PDB file of C-alpha atoms in Angstrom:
ATOM      1  CA  UNK A   1     -51.718  30.491   6.678  1.00 61.00           C
ATOM      2  CA  UNK A   2     -48.605  30.633   8.799  1.00 72.00           C
ATOM      3  CA  UNK A   3     -48.887  29.196  12.299  1.00 83.00           C
ATOM      4  CA  UNK A   4     -47.817  31.356  15.227  1.00 91.00           C
ATOM      5  CA  UNK A   5     -45.119  29.667  17.277  1.00 95.00           C
ATOM      6  CA  UNK A   6     -44.651  30.063  21.012  1.00 97.00           C
ATOM      7  CA  UNK A   7     -41.787  28.964  23.191  1.00 97.00           C
ATOM      8  CA  UNK A   8     -40.596  28.771  26.748  1.00 98.00           C
ATOM      9  CA  UNK A   9     -37.324  27.936  28.456  1.00 98.00           C
ATOM     10  CA  UNK A  10     -37.578  26.665  32.022  1.00 98.00           C
ATOM     11  CA  UNK A  11     -35.311  25.242  34.697  1.00 98.00           C
ATOM     12  CA  UNK A  12     -35.227  21.533  35.536  1.00 97.00           C
ATOM     13  CA  UNK A  13     -32.949  19.650  37.920  1.00 96.00           C
ATOM     14  CA  UNK A  14     -30.714  18.801  34.915  1.00 96.00           C
ATOM     15  CA  UNK A  15     -30.623  22.302  33.410  1.00 96.00           C
ATOM     16  CA  UNK A  16     -32.663  24.579  31.135  1.00 97.00           C
ATOM     17  CA  UNK A  17     -35.261  22.791  28.969  1.00 97.00           C
ATOM     18  CA  UNK A  18     -37.053  24.313  25.965  1.00 97.00           C
ATOM     19  CA  UNK A  19     -40.479  23.815  24.398  1.00 98.00           C
ATOM     20  CA  UNK A  20     -41.687  25.348  21.131  1.00 97.00           C
ATOM     21  CA  UNK A  21     -44.885  24.898  19.159  1.00 96.00           C
ATOM     22  CA  UNK A  22     -48.345  26.176  18.397  1.00 94.00           C
ATOM     23  CA  UNK A  23     -51.120  26.497  20.953  1.00 91.00           C
ATOM     24  CA  UNK A  24     -52.202  22.982  19.946  1.00 92.00           C
ATOM     25  CA  UNK A  25     -49.008  20.966  19.474  1.00 95.00           C
ATOM     26  CA  UNK A  26     -45.281  20.818  20.050  1.00 97.00           C
ATOM     27  CA  UNK A  27     -42.900  21.370  17.175  1.00 96.00           C
ATOM     28  CA  UNK A  28     -39.560  21.197  18.962  1.00 96.00           C
ATOM     29  CA  UNK A  29     -37.930  20.545  22.328  1.00 97.00           C
ATOM     30  CA  UNK A  30     -34.450  21.136  23.642  1.00 96.00           C
ATOM     31  CA  UNK A  31     -33.047  18.777  26.263  1.00 96.00           C
ATOM     32  CA  UNK A  32     -31.497  20.447  29.314  1.00 96.00           C
ATOM     33  CA  UNK A  33     -28.567  22.788  28.799  1.00 95.00           C
ATOM     34  CA  UNK A  34     -26.382  24.272  31.519  1.00 94.00           C
ATOM     35  CA  UNK A  35     -27.348  27.842  30.697  1.00 94.00           C
ATOM     36  CA  UNK A  36     -30.553  29.441  29.509  1.00 97.00           C
ATOM     37  CA  UNK A  37     -28.981  31.260  26.553  1.00 96.00           C
ATOM     38  CA  UNK A  38     -27.582  28.045  25.062  1.00 96.00           C
ATOM     39  CA  UNK A  39     -30.965  26.313  25.461  1.00 96.00           C
ATOM     40  CA  UNK A  40     -32.704  29.266  23.817  1.00 96.00           C
ATOM     41  CA  UNK A  41     -30.290  29.259  20.844  1.00 95.00           C
ATOM     42  CA  UNK A  42     -30.620  25.482  20.405  1.00 95.00           C
ATOM     43  CA  UNK A  43     -34.413  25.579  20.586  1.00 96.00           C
ATOM     44  CA  UNK A  44     -34.986  28.562  18.312  1.00 96.00           C
ATOM     45  CA  UNK A  45     -32.309  27.950  15.665  1.00 93.00           C
ATOM     46  CA  UNK A  46     -33.831  28.476  12.217  1.00 91.00           C
ATOM     47  CA  UNK A  47     -37.272  29.508  13.475  1.00 91.00           C
ATOM     48  CA  UNK A  48     -38.958  32.754  12.442  1.00 87.00           C
ATOM     49  CA  UNK A  49     -39.580  34.875  15.551  1.00 89.00           C
ATOM     50  CA  UNK A  50     -41.541  32.637  17.916  1.00 94.00           C
ATOM     51  CA  UNK A  51     -43.183  34.458  20.807  1.00 95.00           C
ATOM     52  CA  UNK A  52     -41.929  33.853  24.344  1.00 96.00           C
ATOM     53  CA  UNK A  53     -44.707  32.635  26.626  1.00 96.00           C
ATOM     54  CA  UNK A  54     -43.587  31.369  30.065  1.00 95.00           C
ATOM     55  CA  UNK A  55     -47.007  29.649  30.506  1.00 96.00           C
ATOM     56  CA  UNK A  56     -46.750  27.726  27.197  1.00 95.00           C
ATOM     57  CA  UNK A  57     -47.750  24.073  27.844  1.00 96.00           C
ATOM     58  CA  UNK A  58     -47.477  24.777  31.595  1.00 97.00           C
ATOM     59  CA  UNK A  59     -48.680  21.355  32.748  1.00 96.00           C
ATOM     60  CA  UNK A  60     -46.140  19.730  30.416  1.00 98.00           C
ATOM     61  CA  UNK A  61     -43.427  21.937  31.923  1.00 98.00           C
ATOM     62  CA  UNK A  62     -44.403  20.616  35.356  1.00 98.00           C
ATOM     63  CA  UNK A  63     -44.308  17.022  34.092  1.00 98.00           C
ATOM     64  CA  UNK A  64     -40.873  17.512  32.534  1.00 98.00           C
ATOM     65  CA  UNK A  65     -39.554  18.918  35.819  1.00 98.00           C
ATOM     66  CA  UNK A  66     -40.924  15.834  37.600  1.00 97.00           C
ATOM     67  CA  UNK A  67     -39.275  13.566  35.022  1.00 96.00           C
ATOM     68  CA  UNK A  68     -35.860  15.083  35.681  1.00 96.00           C
ATOM     69  CA  UNK A  69     -36.433  14.668  39.425  1.00 94.00           C
ATOM     70  CA  UNK A  70     -36.796  10.931  38.808  1.00 93.00           C
ATOM     71  CA  UNK A  71     -40.585  10.573  38.688  1.00 93.00           C
ATOM     72  CA  UNK A  72     -42.395   8.288  36.263  1.00 93.00           C
ATOM     73  CA  UNK A  73     -44.011  10.492  33.610  1.00 94.00           C
ATOM     74  CA  UNK A  74     -45.965   9.400  30.539  1.00 95.00           C
ATOM     75  CA  UNK A  75     -45.634  11.782  27.568  1.00 97.00           C
ATOM     76  CA  UNK A  76     -47.605   9.675  25.060  1.00 96.00           C
ATOM     77  CA  UNK A  77     -50.636  11.995  25.035  1.00 96.00           C
ATOM     78  CA  UNK A  78     -48.645  15.166  24.270  1.00 97.00           C
ATOM     79  CA  UNK A  79     -49.750  16.457  20.841  1.00 97.00           C
ATOM     80  CA  UNK A  80     -46.887  16.822  18.353  1.00 97.00           C
ATOM     81  CA  UNK A  81     -46.473  18.270  14.884  1.00 95.00           C
ATOM     82  CA  UNK A  82     -44.141  16.441  12.492  1.00 95.00           C
ATOM     83  CA  UNK A  83     -44.632  18.547   9.375  1.00 92.00           C
ATOM     84  CA  UNK A  84     -41.732  18.198   6.944  1.00 91.00           C
ATOM     85  CA  UNK A  85     -41.074  14.527   7.694  1.00 93.00           C
ATOM     86  CA  UNK A  86     -41.685  11.706   5.224  1.00 93.00           C
ATOM     87  CA  UNK A  87     -44.550   9.303   5.818  1.00 93.00           C
ATOM     88  CA  UNK A  88     -42.068   6.641   6.950  1.00 92.00           C
ATOM     89  CA  UNK A  89     -40.259   9.039   9.318  1.00 93.00           C
ATOM     90  CA  UNK A  90     -43.561  10.179  10.835  1.00 94.00           C
ATOM     91  CA  UNK A  91     -44.657   6.578  11.276  1.00 93.00           C
ATOM     92  CA  UNK A  92     -41.387   5.640  12.984  1.00 94.00           C
ATOM     93  CA  UNK A  93     -41.422   8.687  15.271  1.00 95.00           C
ATOM     94  CA  UNK A  94     -45.059   8.160  16.257  1.00 95.00           C
ATOM     95  CA  UNK A  95     -44.443   4.451  16.945  1.00 95.00           C
ATOM     96  CA  UNK A  96     -41.477   5.466  19.084  1.00 95.00           C
ATOM     97  CA  UNK A  97     -43.641   7.964  20.968  1.00 96.00           C
ATOM     98  CA  UNK A  98     -45.579   4.983  22.351  1.00 94.00           C
ATOM     99  CA  UNK A  99     -42.542   3.259  23.883  1.00 94.00           C
ATOM    100  CA  UNK A 100     -43.153   3.729  27.568  1.00 93.00           C
ATOM    101  CA  UNK A 101     -40.938   4.892  30.385  1.00 94.00           C
ATOM    102  CA  UNK A 102     -38.169   2.470  31.311  1.00 91.00           C
ATOM    103  CA  UNK A 103     -38.504   0.355  28.165  1.00 93.00           C
ATOM    104  CA  UNK A 104     -35.800  -0.029  25.544  1.00 93.00           C
ATOM    105  CA  UNK A 105     -36.156  -1.228  21.946  1.00 93.00           C
ATOM    106  CA  UNK A 106     -33.694  -1.663  19.107  1.00 93.00           C
ATOM    107  CA  UNK A 107     -33.518   0.230  15.839  1.00 93.00           C
ATOM    108  CA  UNK A 108     -34.465  -3.073  14.186  1.00 93.00           C
ATOM    109  CA  UNK A 109     -37.540  -3.466  16.437  1.00 94.00           C
ATOM    110  CA  UNK A 110     -38.653   0.043  15.591  1.00 94.00           C
ATOM    111  CA  UNK A 111     -38.171  -0.625  11.867  1.00 93.00           C
ATOM    112  CA  UNK A 112     -40.467  -3.652  12.204  1.00 93.00           C
ATOM    113  CA  UNK A 113     -43.033  -1.578  14.096  1.00 92.00           C
ATOM    114  CA  UNK A 114     -42.948   0.966  11.256  1.00 89.00           C
ATOM    115  CA  UNK A 115     -43.583  -1.859   8.729  1.00 89.00           C
ATOM    116  CA  UNK A 116     -40.098  -1.600   7.210  1.00 89.00           C
ATOM    117  CA  UNK A 117     -38.163  -4.453   8.884  1.00 89.00           C
ATOM    118  CA  UNK A 118     -34.988  -3.899   6.868  1.00 91.00           C
ATOM    119  CA  UNK A 119     -34.879  -0.138   7.457  1.00 88.00           C
ATOM    120  CA  UNK A 120     -32.796   0.002  10.660  1.00 88.00           C
ATOM    121  CA  UNK A 121     -30.417   2.543   9.122  1.00 90.00           C
ATOM    122  CA  UNK A 122     -33.346   4.730   8.010  1.00 90.00           C
ATOM    123  CA  UNK A 123     -34.696   4.519  11.565  1.00 90.00           C
ATOM    124  CA  UNK A 124     -31.360   5.838  12.826  1.00 89.00           C
ATOM    125  CA  UNK A 125     -31.592   8.727  10.360  1.00 90.00           C
ATOM    126  CA  UNK A 126     -35.127   9.551  11.534  1.00 90.00           C
ATOM    127  CA  UNK A 127     -33.950   9.477  15.165  1.00 88.00           C
ATOM    128  CA  UNK A 128     -31.116  11.889  14.318  1.00 90.00           C
ATOM    129  CA  UNK A 129     -33.742  14.343  13.002  1.00 92.00           C
ATOM    130  CA  UNK A 130     -36.125  13.906  15.955  1.00 93.00           C
ATOM    131  CA  UNK A 131     -37.180  17.467  16.854  1.00 95.00           C
ATOM    132  CA  UNK A 132     -38.863  16.375  20.093  1.00 96.00           C
ATOM    133  CA  UNK A 133     -36.406  14.432  22.262  1.00 95.00           C
ATOM    134  CA  UNK A 134     -37.920  13.215  25.531  1.00 97.00           C
ATOM    135  CA  UNK A 135     -41.473  13.604  24.164  1.00 97.00           C
ATOM    136  CA  UNK A 136     -40.536  11.261  21.307  1.00 97.00           C
ATOM    137  CA  UNK A 137     -38.087   9.203  23.373  1.00 96.00           C
ATOM    138  CA  UNK A 138     -35.247   8.420  20.969  1.00 94.00           C
ATOM    139  CA  UNK A 139     -33.061   7.764  24.023  1.00 95.00           C
ATOM    140  CA  UNK A 140     -35.001   4.478  24.385  1.00 95.00           C
ATOM    141  CA  UNK A 141     -33.668   3.100  21.079  1.00 94.00           C
ATOM    142  CA  UNK A 142     -30.424   1.091  21.100  1.00 93.00           C
ATOM    143  CA  UNK A 143     -28.476  -1.092  18.698  1.00 91.00           C
ATOM    144  CA  UNK A 144     -29.277  -4.789  18.371  1.00 89.00           C
ATOM    145  CA  UNK A 145     -26.047  -5.669  20.204  1.00 90.00           C
ATOM    146  CA  UNK A 146     -27.177  -3.561  23.183  1.00 87.00           C
ATOM    147  CA  UNK A 147     -24.777  -0.684  22.490  1.00 88.00           C
ATOM    148  CA  UNK A 148     -26.312   2.770  22.805  1.00 89.00           C
ATOM    149  CA  UNK A 149     -25.858   3.797  19.188  1.00 85.00           C
ATOM    150  CA  UNK A 150     -25.997   7.495  18.424  1.00 83.00           C
ATOM    151  CA  UNK A 151     -27.681  10.407  20.132  1.00 86.00           C
ATOM    152  CA  UNK A 152     -27.663  13.810  18.478  1.00 81.00           C
ATOM    153  CA  UNK A 153     -29.028  15.808  21.428  1.00 81.00           C
ATOM    154  CA  UNK A 154     -26.705  17.907  23.544  1.00 81.00           C
ATOM    155  CA  UNK A 155     -24.359  15.723  25.566  1.00 83.00           C
ATOM    156  CA  UNK A 156     -24.519  12.872  23.041  1.00 88.00           C
ATOM    157  CA  UNK A 157     -24.559   9.293  24.284  1.00 90.00           C
ATOM    158  CA  UNK A 158     -23.644  10.387  27.823  1.00 92.00           C
ATOM    159  CA  UNK A 159     -27.010  12.145  28.034  1.00 92.00           C
ATOM    160  CA  UNK A 160     -28.722   9.115  26.483  1.00 93.00           C
ATOM    161  CA  UNK A 161     -27.170   6.803  29.077  1.00 94.00           C
ATOM    162  CA  UNK A 162     -28.081   9.169  31.903  1.00 94.00           C
ATOM    163  CA  UNK A 163     -31.740   9.235  30.770  1.00 94.00           C
ATOM    164  CA  UNK A 164     -31.854   5.437  30.450  1.00 94.00           C
ATOM    165  CA  UNK A 165     -30.311   5.101  33.923  1.00 94.00           C
ATOM    166  CA  UNK A 166     -32.846   7.538  35.396  1.00 94.00           C
ATOM    167  CA  UNK A 167     -35.739   5.533  33.975  1.00 94.00           C
ATOM    168  CA  UNK A 168     -34.238   2.154  34.912  1.00 90.00           C
ATOM    169  CA  UNK A 169     -33.834   3.285  38.514  1.00 83.00           C
ATOM    170  CA  UNK A 170     -37.490   4.281  38.769  1.00 61.00           C
ATOM    171  CA  UNK A 171     -38.658   1.168  36.889  1.00 53.00           C
ATOM    172  CA  UNK A 172     -36.717  -1.043  39.335  1.00 52.00           C
ATOM    173  CA  UNK A 173     -38.316   0.745  42.297  1.00 55.00           C
ATOM    174  CA  UNK A 174     -41.811   0.244  40.831  1.00 47.00           C
ATOM    175  CA  UNK A 175     -41.128  -3.460  40.193  1.00 49.00           C
ATOM    176  CA  UNK A 176     -39.968  -3.903  43.809  1.00 52.00           C
ATOM    177  CA  UNK A 177     -43.133  -2.221  45.096  1.00 48.00           C
ATOM    178  CA  UNK A 178     -45.317  -4.444  42.899  1.00 45.00           C
ATOM    179  CA  UNK A 179     -43.521  -7.547  44.195  1.00 53.00           C
ATOM    180  CA  UNK A 180     -44.131  -6.406  47.783  1.00 51.00           C
ATOM    181  CA  UNK A 181     -47.799  -5.721  47.089  1.00 55.00           C
ATOM    182  CA  UNK A 182     -48.153  -9.152  45.491  1.00 58.00           C
ATOM    183  CA  UNK A 183     -46.468 -10.804  48.477  1.00 59.00           C
ATOM    184  CA  UNK A 184     -48.763  -8.952  50.893  1.00 59.00           C
ATOM    185  CA  UNK A 185     -51.842  -9.986  48.893  1.00 59.00           C
ATOM    186  CA  UNK A 186     -50.664 -13.611  48.852  1.00 56.00           C
ATOM    187  CA  UNK A 187     -50.078 -13.562  52.629  1.00 57.00           C
ATOM    188  CA  UNK A 188     -53.549 -12.126  53.301  1.00 59.00           C
ATOM    189  CA  UNK A 189     -55.217 -14.803  51.160  1.00 56.00           C
TER     190      UNK A 189
END
């Protein structure tokens, strides 16, 4: 039985973002594009007539807008569908999905997490096929030497760097707040 696909394109601070999937899980995302038509083409390329639904995953739309405004958002609980991927690719992508906001790992680290420690290159190939950027945060994976590595989403490594910078800024603010809270608690005691 063929699953009915739905999609929506919505405006964020960085541009037009796209979501596509079934009523129960996401199949594909499109990182922000400058115009709605380009985002729509990128999101729907190769799909068989998904239905437009502006309310599709509405709470996720709101969270994505908050993310691009610089808010901490956790996408780990978003249901995803990775049909068509190998067992190893699925494992790697699902392990990556659990890397939290503001954290960076290497391709080698992710290969170890996926129980294939010598498969860094295969990890890179899986990342290049990631249909759900942001939700499965491939922007958080860098080379062992600290270089960004590749990024196949629109904007390439410039977009990857911009997303890392956005998260690092918020992570630094949270760390400063925690330090202040700790200092206040120490002073009170």
